[in-house]
Amino acid sequence: SKERVNAIHAAGFDSTSWFRGPAGMKVDMRRFREFEEEGEGMYELVWRTGVRAMTVNRPGRLVNLMKDLEWRMTVNNISQ
């Protein structure tokens, strides 16, 4: 949660998230019904907690998310 990540940072530590390997993620996906597969939606949910690093199985999708988030922030700054 965002609160836990903030507490970790307040204690002077860095933070990272680690996604299990592809076989393990298939098992875990049964518990996360809001996502059909590991991808941008799941990565954004984790990114919004404030973690400073992410280890993922689909790095191209993480890159796409970061580009999209950068674009959204740029558009929001222009419109304000």
PDB file of N, CA, C and O in Angstrom:
ATOM      1  N   SER A   1       0.839  -1.186   0.000  1.00  0.00           N
ATOM      2  CA  SER A   1       0.000   0.000   0.000  1.00  0.00           C
ATOM      3  C   SER A   1       0.884   1.250   0.000  1.00  0.00           C
ATOM      4  O   SER A   1       2.060   1.202   0.369  1.00  0.00           O
ATOM      5  N   LYS A   2       0.291   2.343  -0.388  1.00  0.00           N
ATOM      6  CA  LYS A   2       1.022   3.612  -0.412  1.00  0.00           C
ATOM      7  C   LYS A   2       1.538   3.965   0.986  1.00  0.00           C
ATOM      8  O   LYS A   2       2.653   4.458   1.130  1.00  0.00           O
ATOM      9  N   GLU A   3       0.736   3.671   1.998  1.00  0.00           N
ATOM     10  CA  GLU A   3       1.139   3.973   3.372  1.00  0.00           C
ATOM     11  C   GLU A   3       2.389   3.176   3.770  1.00  0.00           C
ATOM     12  O   GLU A   3       3.298   3.719   4.399  1.00  0.00           O
ATOM     13  N   ARG A   4       2.438   1.917   3.406  1.00  0.00           N
ATOM     14  CA  ARG A   4       3.620   1.100   3.730  1.00  0.00           C
ATOM     15  C   ARG A   4       4.849   1.597   2.997  1.00  0.00           C
ATOM     16  O   ARG A   4       5.936   1.670   3.565  1.00  0.00           O
ATOM     17  N   VAL A   5       4.684   1.944   1.730  1.00  0.00           N
ATOM     18  CA  VAL A   5       5.826   2.452   0.956  1.00  0.00           C
ATOM     19  C   VAL A   5       6.312   3.766   1.555  1.00  0.00           C
ATOM     20  O   VAL A   5       7.519   3.979   1.702  1.00  0.00           O
ATOM     21  N   ASN A   6       5.397   4.645   1.929  1.00  0.00           N
ATOM     22  CA  ASN A   6       5.790   5.907   2.570  1.00  0.00           C
ATOM     23  C   ASN A   6       6.543   5.654   3.869  1.00  0.00           C
ATOM     24  O   ASN A   6       7.534   6.330   4.166  1.00  0.00           O
ATOM     25  N   ALA A   7       6.096   4.674   4.658  1.00  0.00           N
ATOM     26  CA  ALA A   7       6.771   4.346   5.915  1.00  0.00           C
ATOM     27  C   ALA A   7       8.179   3.812   5.652  1.00  0.00           C
ATOM     28  O   ALA A   7       9.117   4.144   6.382  1.00  0.00           O
ATOM     29  N   ILE A   8       8.318   2.999   4.618  1.00  0.00           N
ATOM     30  CA  ILE A   8       9.638   2.474   4.238  1.00  0.00           C
ATOM     31  C   ILE A   8      10.568   3.618   3.875  1.00  0.00           C
ATOM     32  O   ILE A   8      11.713   3.677   4.331  1.00  0.00           O
ATOM     33  N   HIS A   9      10.080   4.559   3.076  1.00  0.00           N
ATOM     34  CA  HIS A   9      10.902   5.704   2.679  1.00  0.00           C
ATOM     35  C   HIS A   9      11.223   6.591   3.883  1.00  0.00           C
ATOM     36  O   HIS A   9      12.353   7.079   4.011  1.00  0.00           O
ATOM     37  N   ALA A  10      10.239   6.790   4.760  1.00  0.00           N
ATOM     38  CA  ALA A  10      10.458   7.622   5.949  1.00  0.00           C
ATOM     39  C   ALA A  10      11.518   7.008   6.866  1.00  0.00           C
ATOM     40  O   ALA A  10      12.232   7.733   7.568  1.00  0.00           O
ATOM     41  N   ALA A  11      11.640   5.691   6.840  1.00  0.00           N
ATOM     42  CA  ALA A  11      12.643   5.006   7.662  1.00  0.00           C
ATOM     43  C   ALA A  11      14.026   5.029   7.011  1.00  0.00           C
ATOM     44  O   ALA A  11      14.984   4.491   7.563  1.00  0.00           O
ATOM     45  N   GLY A  12      14.117   5.647   5.820  1.00  0.00           N
ATOM     46  CA  GLY A  12      15.414   5.779   5.165  1.00  0.00           C
ATOM     47  C   GLY A  12      15.755   4.675   4.183  1.00  0.00           C
ATOM     48  O   GLY A  12      16.899   4.578   3.739  1.00  0.00           O
ATOM     49  N   PHE A  13      14.798   3.844   3.864  1.00  0.00           N
ATOM     50  CA  PHE A  13      15.035   2.746   2.929  1.00  0.00           C
ATOM     51  C   PHE A  13      14.494   3.088   1.541  1.00  0.00           C
ATOM     52  O   PHE A  13      13.610   3.933   1.393  1.00  0.00           O
ATOM     53  N   ASP A  14      15.011   2.415   0.538  1.00  0.00           N
ATOM     54  CA  ASP A  14      14.437   2.480  -0.802  1.00  0.00           C
ATOM     55  C   ASP A  14      13.389   1.388  -0.912  1.00  0.00           C
ATOM     56  O   ASP A  14      13.222   0.576  -0.002  1.00  0.00           O
ATOM     57  N   SER A  15      12.686   1.358  -2.030  1.00  0.00           N
ATOM     58  CA  SER A  15      11.635   0.359  -2.201  1.00  0.00           C
ATOM     59  C   SER A  15      11.654  -0.183  -3.622  1.00  0.00           C
ATOM     60  O   SER A  15      12.060   0.500  -4.553  1.00  0.00           O
ATOM     61  N   THR A  16      11.213  -1.418  -3.741  1.00  0.00           N
ATOM     62  CA  THR A  16      11.096  -2.038  -5.051  1.00  0.00           C
ATOM     63  C   THR A  16       9.933  -3.018  -5.014  1.00  0.00           C
ATOM     64  O   THR A  16       9.542  -3.489  -3.948  1.00  0.00           O
ATOM     65  N   SER A  17       9.383  -3.292  -6.169  1.00  0.00           N
ATOM     66  CA  SER A  17       8.388  -4.357  -6.281  1.00  0.00           C
ATOM     67  C   SER A  17       8.966  -5.408  -7.213  1.00  0.00           C
ATOM     68  O   SER A  17       9.732  -5.102  -8.128  1.00  0.00           O
ATOM     69  N   TRP A  18       8.608  -6.633  -6.958  1.00  0.00           N
ATOM     70  CA  TRP A  18       9.127  -7.738  -7.746  1.00  0.00           C
ATOM     71  C   TRP A  18       7.959  -8.617  -8.143  1.00  0.00           C
ATOM     72  O   TRP A  18       7.192  -9.064  -7.288  1.00  0.00           O
ATOM     73  N   PHE A  19       7.801  -8.827  -9.430  1.00  0.00           N
ATOM     74  CA  PHE A  19       6.751  -9.702  -9.939  1.00  0.00           C
ATOM     75  C   PHE A  19       7.347 -11.096 -10.127  1.00  0.00           C
ATOM     76  O   PHE A  19       8.425 -11.235 -10.699  1.00  0.00           O
ATOM     77  N   ARG A  20       6.628 -12.095  -9.667  1.00  0.00           N
ATOM     78  CA  ARG A  20       7.101 -13.468  -9.812  1.00  0.00           C
ATOM     79  C   ARG A  20       7.320 -13.800 -11.275  1.00  0.00           C
ATOM     80  O   ARG A  20       6.844 -13.100 -12.164  1.00  0.00           O
ATOM     81  N   GLY A  21       8.019 -14.876 -11.544  1.00  0.00           N
ATOM     82  CA  GLY A  21       8.236 -15.313 -12.918  1.00  0.00           C
ATOM     83  C   GLY A  21       6.919 -15.608 -13.613  1.00  0.00           C
ATOM     84  O   GLY A  21       5.869 -15.680 -12.976  1.00  0.00           O
ATOM     85  N   PRO A  22       6.958 -15.768 -14.931  1.00  0.00           N
ATOM     86  CA  PRO A  22       5.721 -15.960 -15.696  1.00  0.00           C
ATOM     87  C   PRO A  22       4.840 -17.099 -15.185  1.00  0.00           C
ATOM     88  O   PRO A  22       3.622 -16.946 -15.087  1.00  0.00           O
ATOM     89  N   ALA A  23       5.423 -18.244 -14.830  1.00  0.00           N
ATOM     90  CA  ALA A  23       4.607 -19.365 -14.336  1.00  0.00           C
ATOM     91  C   ALA A  23       3.937 -18.999 -13.005  1.00  0.00           C
ATOM     92  O   ALA A  23       2.756 -19.272 -12.802  1.00  0.00           O
ATOM     93  N   GLY A  24       4.687 -18.384 -12.111  1.00  0.00           N
ATOM     94  CA  GLY A  24       4.127 -17.959 -10.824  1.00  0.00           C
ATOM     95  C   GLY A  24       3.061 -16.897 -10.976  1.00  0.00           C
ATOM     96  O   GLY A  24       2.058 -16.896 -10.253  1.00  0.00           O
ATOM     97  N   MET A  25       3.259 -15.991 -11.928  1.00  0.00           N
ATOM     98  CA  MET A  25       2.264 -14.941 -12.158  1.00  0.00           C
ATOM     99  C   MET A  25       0.952 -15.540 -12.651  1.00  0.00           C
ATOM    100  O   MET A  25      -0.123 -15.048 -12.297  1.00  0.00           O
ATOM    101  N   LYS A  26       1.009 -16.586 -13.460  1.00  0.00           N
ATOM    102  CA  LYS A  26      -0.230 -17.226 -13.917  1.00  0.00           C
ATOM    103  C   LYS A  26      -1.034 -17.744 -12.726  1.00  0.00           C
ATOM    104  O   LYS A  26      -2.258 -17.611 -12.695  1.00  0.00           O
ATOM    105  N   VAL A  27      -0.352 -18.303 -11.759  1.00  0.00           N
ATOM    106  CA  VAL A  27      -1.028 -18.778 -10.545  1.00  0.00           C
ATOM    107  C   VAL A  27      -1.601 -17.590  -9.772  1.00  0.00           C
ATOM    108  O   VAL A  27      -2.760 -17.603  -9.353  1.00  0.00           O
ATOM    109  N   ASP A  28      -0.807 -16.546  -9.599  1.00  0.00           N
ATOM    110  CA  ASP A  28      -1.244 -15.369  -8.844  1.00  0.00           C
ATOM    111  C   ASP A  28      -2.407 -14.646  -9.512  1.00  0.00           C
ATOM    112  O   ASP A  28      -3.240 -14.047  -8.831  1.00  0.00           O
ATOM    113  N   MET A  29      -2.479 -14.683 -10.826  1.00  0.00           N
ATOM    114  CA  MET A  29      -3.527 -13.952 -11.544  1.00  0.00           C
ATOM    115  C   MET A  29      -4.918 -14.447 -11.168  1.00  0.00           C
ATOM    116  O   MET A  29      -5.885 -13.703 -11.281  1.00  0.00           O
ATOM    117  N   ARG A  30      -5.024 -15.645 -10.674  1.00  0.00           N
ATOM    118  CA  ARG A  30      -6.330 -16.158 -10.235  1.00  0.00           C
ATOM    119  C   ARG A  30      -6.858 -15.369  -9.045  1.00  0.00           C
ATOM    120  O   ARG A  30      -8.054 -15.305  -8.830  1.00  0.00           O
ATOM    121  N   ARG A  31      -5.959 -14.753  -8.275  1.00  0.00           N
ATOM    122  CA  ARG A  31      -6.368 -13.964  -7.106  1.00  0.00           C
ATOM    123  C   ARG A  31      -6.665 -12.519  -7.448  1.00  0.00           C
ATOM    124  O   ARG A  31      -7.337 -11.833  -6.702  1.00  0.00           O
ATOM    125  N   PHE A  32      -6.121 -12.017  -8.539  1.00  0.00           N
ATOM    126  CA  PHE A  32      -6.291 -10.618  -8.916  1.00  0.00           C
ATOM    127  C   PHE A  32      -7.268 -10.541 -10.085  1.00  0.00           C
ATOM    128  O   PHE A  32      -6.886 -10.431 -11.233  1.00  0.00           O
ATOM    129  N   ARG A  33      -8.519 -10.599  -9.778  1.00  0.00           N
ATOM    130  CA  ARG A  33      -9.558 -10.705 -10.803  1.00  0.00           C
ATOM    131  C   ARG A  33      -9.721  -9.430 -11.635  1.00  0.00           C
ATOM    132  O   ARG A  33     -10.259  -9.486 -12.723  1.00  0.00           O
ATOM    133  N   GLU A  34      -9.243  -8.289 -11.130  1.00  0.00           N
ATOM    134  CA  GLU A  34      -9.399  -7.046 -11.902  1.00  0.00           C
ATOM    135  C   GLU A  34      -8.421  -6.961 -13.076  1.00  0.00           C
ATOM    136  O   GLU A  34      -8.550  -6.094 -13.924  1.00  0.00           O
ATOM    137  N   PHE A  35      -7.467  -7.877 -13.132  1.00  0.00           N
ATOM    138  CA  PHE A  35      -6.497  -7.896 -14.226  1.00  0.00           C
ATOM    139  C   PHE A  35      -6.508  -9.260 -14.899  1.00  0.00           C
ATOM    140  O   PHE A  35      -6.492 -10.279 -14.236  1.00  0.00           O
ATOM    141  N   GLU A  36      -6.524  -9.245 -16.214  1.00  0.00           N
ATOM    142  CA  GLU A  36      -6.509 -10.498 -16.961  1.00  0.00           C
ATOM    143  C   GLU A  36      -5.093 -11.006 -17.190  1.00  0.00           C
ATOM    144  O   GLU A  36      -4.880 -12.193 -17.391  1.00  0.00           O
ATOM    145  N   GLU A  37      -4.123 -10.073 -17.192  1.00  0.00           N
ATOM    146  CA  GLU A  37      -2.737 -10.456 -17.405  1.00  0.00           C
ATOM    147  C   GLU A  37      -1.819  -9.405 -16.804  1.00  0.00           C
ATOM    148  O   GLU A  37      -2.243  -8.305 -16.500  1.00  0.00           O
ATOM    149  N   GLU A  38      -0.568  -9.758 -16.642  1.00  0.00           N
ATOM    150  CA  GLU A  38       0.421  -8.811 -16.158  1.00  0.00           C
ATOM    151  C   GLU A  38       0.641  -7.766 -17.244  1.00  0.00           C
ATOM    152  O   GLU A  38       0.963  -8.097 -18.377  1.00  0.00           O
ATOM    153  N   GLY A  39       0.446  -6.518 -16.897  1.00  0.00           N
ATOM    154  CA  GLY A  39       0.617  -5.471 -17.895  1.00  0.00           C
ATOM    155  C   GLY A  39       0.467  -4.089 -17.307  1.00  0.00           C
ATOM    156  O   GLY A  39       0.609  -3.890 -16.089  1.00  0.00           O
ATOM    157  N   GLU A  40       0.174  -3.126 -18.183  1.00  0.00           N
ATOM    158  CA  GLU A  40       0.178  -1.721 -17.807  1.00  0.00           C
ATOM    159  C   GLU A  40      -0.739  -1.406 -16.625  1.00  0.00           C
ATOM    160  O   GLU A  40      -0.381  -0.627 -15.749  1.00  0.00           O
ATOM    161  N   GLY A  41      -1.938  -1.979 -16.603  1.00  0.00           N
ATOM    162  CA  GLY A  41      -2.864  -1.684 -15.508  1.00  0.00           C
ATOM    163  C   GLY A  41      -2.315  -2.092 -14.158  1.00  0.00           C
ATOM    164  O   GLY A  41      -2.376  -1.336 -13.186  1.00  0.00           O
ATOM    165  N   MET A  42      -1.764  -3.285 -14.110  1.00  0.00           N
ATOM    166  CA  MET A  42      -1.177  -3.779 -12.866  1.00  0.00           C
ATOM    167  C   MET A  42       0.055  -2.951 -12.499  1.00  0.00           C
ATOM    168  O   MET A  42       0.245  -2.595 -11.333  1.00  0.00           O
ATOM    169  N   TYR A  43       0.873  -2.639 -13.482  1.00  0.00           N
ATOM    170  CA  TYR A  43       2.077  -1.854 -13.221  1.00  0.00           C
ATOM    171  C   TYR A  43       1.723  -0.462 -12.700  1.00  0.00           C
ATOM    172  O   TYR A  43       2.376   0.052 -11.796  1.00  0.00           O
ATOM    173  N   GLU A  44       0.687   0.152 -13.279  1.00  0.00           N
ATOM    174  CA  GLU A  44       0.304   1.487 -12.808  1.00  0.00           C
ATOM    175  C   GLU A  44      -0.191   1.431 -11.365  1.00  0.00           C
ATOM    176  O   GLU A  44       0.135   2.312 -10.557  1.00  0.00           O
ATOM    177  N   LEU A  45      -0.948   0.419 -11.028  1.00  0.00           N
ATOM    178  CA  LEU A  45      -1.430   0.264  -9.657  1.00  0.00           C
ATOM    179  C   LEU A  45      -0.250   0.206  -8.681  1.00  0.00           C
ATOM    180  O   LEU A  45      -0.243   0.892  -7.655  1.00  0.00           O
ATOM    181  N   VAL A  46       0.763  -0.578  -9.022  1.00  0.00           N
ATOM    182  CA  VAL A  46       1.943  -0.703  -8.159  1.00  0.00           C
ATOM    183  C   VAL A  46       2.747   0.599  -8.168  1.00  0.00           C
ATOM    184  O   VAL A  46       3.181   1.081  -7.118  1.00  0.00           O
ATOM    185  N   TRP A  47       2.927   1.206  -9.332  1.00  0.00           N
ATOM    186  CA  TRP A  47       3.692   2.450  -9.448  1.00  0.00           C
ATOM    187  C   TRP A  47       3.088   3.544  -8.574  1.00  0.00           C
ATOM    188  O   TRP A  47       3.809   4.318  -7.932  1.00  0.00           O
ATOM    189  N   ARG A  48       1.761   3.602  -8.523  1.00  0.00           N
ATOM    190  CA  ARG A  48       1.077   4.645  -7.741  1.00  0.00           C
ATOM    191  C   ARG A  48       1.287   4.499  -6.239  1.00  0.00           C
ATOM    192  O   ARG A  48       0.999   5.425  -5.488  1.00  0.00           O
ATOM    193  N   THR A  49       1.814   3.367  -5.777  1.00  0.00           N
ATOM    194  CA  THR A  49       2.141   3.233  -4.355  1.00  0.00           C
ATOM    195  C   THR A  49       3.394   4.022  -3.995  1.00  0.00           C
ATOM    196  O   THR A  49       3.656   4.256  -2.826  1.00  0.00           O
ATOM    197  N   GLY A  50       4.171   4.396  -5.016  1.00  0.00           N
ATOM    198  CA  GLY A  50       5.384   5.163  -4.763  1.00  0.00           C
ATOM    199  C   GLY A  50       6.666   4.352  -4.759  1.00  0.00           C
ATOM    200  O   GLY A  50       7.725   4.893  -4.417  1.00  0.00           O
ATOM    201  N   VAL A  51       6.588   3.063  -5.114  1.00  0.00           N
ATOM    202  CA  VAL A  51       7.825   2.275  -5.157  1.00  0.00           C
ATOM    203  C   VAL A  51       8.806   2.932  -6.114  1.00  0.00           C
ATOM    204  O   VAL A  51       8.416   3.563  -7.087  1.00  0.00           O
ATOM    205  N   ARG A  52      10.069   2.798  -5.813  1.00  0.00           N
ATOM    206  CA  ARG A  52      11.093   3.478  -6.608  1.00  0.00           C
ATOM    207  C   ARG A  52      11.697   2.603  -7.694  1.00  0.00           C
ATOM    208  O   ARG A  52      12.439   3.104  -8.541  1.00  0.00           O
ATOM    209  N   ALA A  53      11.405   1.300  -7.671  1.00  0.00           N
ATOM    210  CA  ALA A  53      11.911   0.396  -8.706  1.00  0.00           C
ATOM    211  C   ALA A  53      10.919  -0.750  -8.877  1.00  0.00           C
ATOM    212  O   ALA A  53      10.230  -1.125  -7.932  1.00  0.00           O
ATOM    213  N   MET A  54      10.855  -1.274 -10.092  1.00  0.00           N
ATOM    214  CA  MET A  54       9.967  -2.394 -10.373  1.00  0.00           C
ATOM    215  C   MET A  54      10.708  -3.433 -11.204  1.00  0.00           C
ATOM    216  O   MET A  54      11.342  -3.089 -12.194  1.00  0.00           O
ATOM    217  N   THR A  55      10.618  -4.690 -10.786  1.00  0.00           N
ATOM    218  CA  THR A  55      11.165  -5.806 -11.556  1.00  0.00           C
ATOM    219  C   THR A  55       9.969  -6.556 -12.129  1.00  0.00           C
ATOM    220  O   THR A  55       9.142  -7.080 -11.373  1.00  0.00           O
ATOM    221  N   VAL A  56       9.866  -6.564 -13.449  1.00  0.00           N
ATOM    222  CA  VAL A  56       8.672  -7.102 -14.110  1.00  0.00           C
ATOM    223  C   VAL A  56       9.068  -8.128 -15.172  1.00  0.00           C
ATOM    224  O   VAL A  56      10.227  -8.204 -15.579  1.00  0.00           O
ATOM    225  N   ASN A  57       8.091  -8.889 -15.633  1.00  0.00           N
ATOM    226  CA  ASN A  57       8.311  -9.882 -16.678  1.00  0.00           C
ATOM    227  C   ASN A  57       8.121  -9.316 -18.081  1.00  0.00           C
ATOM    228  O   ASN A  57       8.551  -9.926 -19.047  1.00  0.00           O
ATOM    229  N   ARG A  58       7.464  -8.178 -18.172  1.00  0.00           N
ATOM    230  CA  ARG A  58       7.169  -7.585 -19.477  1.00  0.00           C
ATOM    231  C   ARG A  58       7.668  -6.132 -19.506  1.00  0.00           C
ATOM    232  O   ARG A  58       6.875  -5.190 -19.437  1.00  0.00           O
ATOM    233  N   PRO A  59       8.977  -5.960 -19.570  1.00  0.00           N
ATOM    234  CA  PRO A  59       9.534  -4.607 -19.473  1.00  0.00           C
ATOM    235  C   PRO A  59       9.046  -3.662 -20.566  1.00  0.00           C
ATOM    236  O   PRO A  59       8.920  -2.467 -20.329  1.00  0.00           O
ATOM    237  N   GLY A  60       8.748  -4.182 -21.742  1.00  0.00           N
ATOM    238  CA  GLY A  60       8.225  -3.314 -22.802  1.00  0.00           C
ATOM    239  C   GLY A  60       6.916  -2.662 -22.408  1.00  0.00           C
ATOM    240  O   GLY A  60       6.664  -1.504 -22.722  1.00  0.00           O
ATOM    241  N   ARG A  61       6.099  -3.410 -21.694  1.00  0.00           N
ATOM    242  CA  ARG A  61       4.824  -2.847 -21.232  1.00  0.00           C
ATOM    243  C   ARG A  61       5.049  -1.786 -20.152  1.00  0.00           C
ATOM    244  O   ARG A  61       4.321  -0.794 -20.095  1.00  0.00           O
ATOM    245  N   LEU A  62       6.050  -1.987 -19.311  1.00  0.00           N
ATOM    246  CA  LEU A  62       6.369  -0.980 -18.303  1.00  0.00           C
ATOM    247  C   LEU A  62       6.879   0.291 -18.977  1.00  0.00           C
ATOM    248  O   LEU A  62       6.498   1.396 -18.596  1.00  0.00           O
ATOM    249  N   VAL A  63       7.702   0.137 -20.002  1.00  0.00           N
ATOM    250  CA  VAL A  63       8.186   1.303 -20.756  1.00  0.00           C
ATOM    251  C   VAL A  63       7.004   2.042 -21.382  1.00  0.00           C
ATOM    252  O   VAL A  63       6.923   3.269 -21.318  1.00  0.00           O
ATOM    253  N   ASN A  64       6.067   1.303 -21.978  1.00  0.00           N
ATOM    254  CA  ASN A  64       4.883   1.937 -22.565  1.00  0.00           C
ATOM    255  C   ASN A  64       4.094   2.710 -21.522  1.00  0.00           C
ATOM    256  O   ASN A  64       3.627   3.824 -21.784  1.00  0.00           O
ATOM    257  N   LEU A  65       3.944   2.134 -20.336  1.00  0.00           N
ATOM    258  CA  LEU A  65       3.226   2.818 -19.263  1.00  0.00           C
ATOM    259  C   LEU A  65       3.941   4.103 -18.881  1.00  0.00           C
ATOM    260  O   LEU A  65       3.311   5.150 -18.735  1.00  0.00           O
ATOM    261  N   MET A  66       5.263   4.049 -18.714  1.00  0.00           N
ATOM    262  CA  MET A  66       6.005   5.241 -18.307  1.00  0.00           C
ATOM    263  C   MET A  66       5.879   6.345 -19.356  1.00  0.00           C
ATOM    264  O   MET A  66       5.713   7.519 -19.024  1.00  0.00           O
ATOM    265  N   LYS A  67       5.909   5.972 -20.624  1.00  0.00           N
ATOM    266  CA  LYS A  67       5.719   6.956 -21.696  1.00  0.00           C
ATOM    267  C   LYS A  67       4.326   7.557 -21.635  1.00  0.00           C
ATOM    268  O   LYS A  67       4.150   8.756 -21.795  1.00  0.00           O
ATOM    269  N   ASP A  68       3.325   6.719 -21.403  1.00  0.00           N
ATOM    270  CA  ASP A  68       1.946   7.190 -21.306  1.00  0.00           C
ATOM    271  C   ASP A  68       1.766   8.118 -20.111  1.00  0.00           C
ATOM    272  O   ASP A  68       1.122   9.170 -20.223  1.00  0.00           O
ATOM    273  N   LEU A  69       2.337   7.753 -18.965  1.00  0.00           N
ATOM    274  CA  LEU A  69       2.230   8.602 -17.782  1.00  0.00           C
ATOM    275  C   LEU A  69       2.920   9.943 -18.005  1.00  0.00           C
ATOM    276  O   LEU A  69       2.408  10.984 -17.591  1.00  0.00           O
ATOM    277  N   GLU A  70       4.072   9.917 -18.661  1.00  0.00           N
ATOM    278  CA  GLU A  70       4.775  11.170 -18.971  1.00  0.00           C
ATOM    279  C   GLU A  70       3.911  12.043 -19.874  1.00  0.00           C
ATOM    280  O   GLU A  70       3.791  13.243 -19.662  1.00  0.00           O
ATOM    281  N   TRP A  71       3.279  11.431 -20.871  1.00  0.00           N
ATOM    282  CA  TRP A  71       2.408  12.176 -21.789  1.00  0.00           C
ATOM    283  C   TRP A  71       1.224  12.770 -21.030  1.00  0.00           C
ATOM    284  O   TRP A  71       0.888  13.931 -21.216  1.00  0.00           O
ATOM    285  N   ARG A  72       0.616  11.967 -20.136  1.00  0.00           N
ATOM    286  CA  ARG A  72      -0.531  12.466 -19.356  1.00  0.00           C
ATOM    287  C   ARG A  72      -0.133  13.654 -18.499  1.00  0.00           C
ATOM    288  O   ARG A  72      -0.875  14.618 -18.382  1.00  0.00           O
ATOM    289  N   MET A  73       1.041  13.575 -17.872  1.00  0.00           N
ATOM    290  CA  MET A  73       1.497  14.688 -17.027  1.00  0.00           C
ATOM    291  C   MET A  73       1.750  15.928 -17.872  1.00  0.00           C
ATOM    292  O   MET A  73       1.431  17.036 -17.467  1.00  0.00           O
ATOM    293  N   THR A  74       2.310  15.746 -19.064  1.00  0.00           N
ATOM    294  CA  THR A  74       2.560  16.883 -19.968  1.00  0.00           C
ATOM    295  C   THR A  74       1.247  17.534 -20.390  1.00  0.00           C
ATOM    296  O   THR A  74       1.114  18.750 -20.337  1.00  0.00           O
ATOM    297  N   VAL A  75       0.278  16.722 -20.770  1.00  0.00           N
ATOM    298  CA  VAL A  75      -1.021  17.254 -21.191  1.00  0.00           C
ATOM    299  C   VAL A  75      -1.695  17.963 -20.041  1.00  0.00           C
ATOM    300  O   VAL A  75      -2.265  19.048 -20.221  1.00  0.00           O
ATOM    301  N   ASN A  76      -1.624  17.407 -18.846  1.00  0.00           N
ATOM    302  CA  ASN A  76      -2.245  18.065 -17.675  1.00  0.00           C
ATOM    303  C   ASN A  76      -1.579  19.397 -17.371  1.00  0.00           C
ATOM    304  O   ASN A  76      -2.247  20.350 -17.003  1.00  0.00           O
ATOM    305  N   ASN A  77      -0.270  19.487 -17.514  1.00  0.00           N
ATOM    306  CA  ASN A  77       0.435  20.747 -17.274  1.00  0.00           C
ATOM    307  C   ASN A  77       0.085  21.800 -18.306  1.00  0.00           C
ATOM    308  O   ASN A  77      -0.023  22.964 -17.991  1.00  0.00           O
ATOM    309  N   ILE A  78      -0.089  21.379 -19.551  1.00  0.00           N
ATOM    310  CA  ILE A  78      -0.440  22.317 -20.613  1.00  0.00           C
ATOM    311  C   ILE A  78      -1.839  22.859 -20.410  1.00  0.00           C
ATOM    312  O   ILE A  78      -2.101  24.047 -20.604  1.00  0.00           O
ATOM    313  N   SER A  79      -2.775  22.007 -19.979  1.00  0.00           N
ATOM    314  CA  SER A  79      -4.170  22.426 -19.845  1.00  0.00           C
ATOM    315  C   SER A  79      -4.431  23.244 -18.591  1.00  0.00           C
ATOM    316  O   SER A  79      -5.488  23.812 -18.438  1.00  0.00           O
ATOM    317  N   GLN A  80      -3.458  23.309 -17.694  1.00  0.00           N
ATOM    318  CA  GLN A  80      -3.688  24.056 -16.436  1.00  0.00           C
ATOM    319  C   GLN A  80      -3.234  25.454 -16.544  1.00  0.00           C
ATOM    320  O   GLN A  80      -2.596  26.072 -17.069  1.00  0.00           O
TER     321      GLN A  80
END
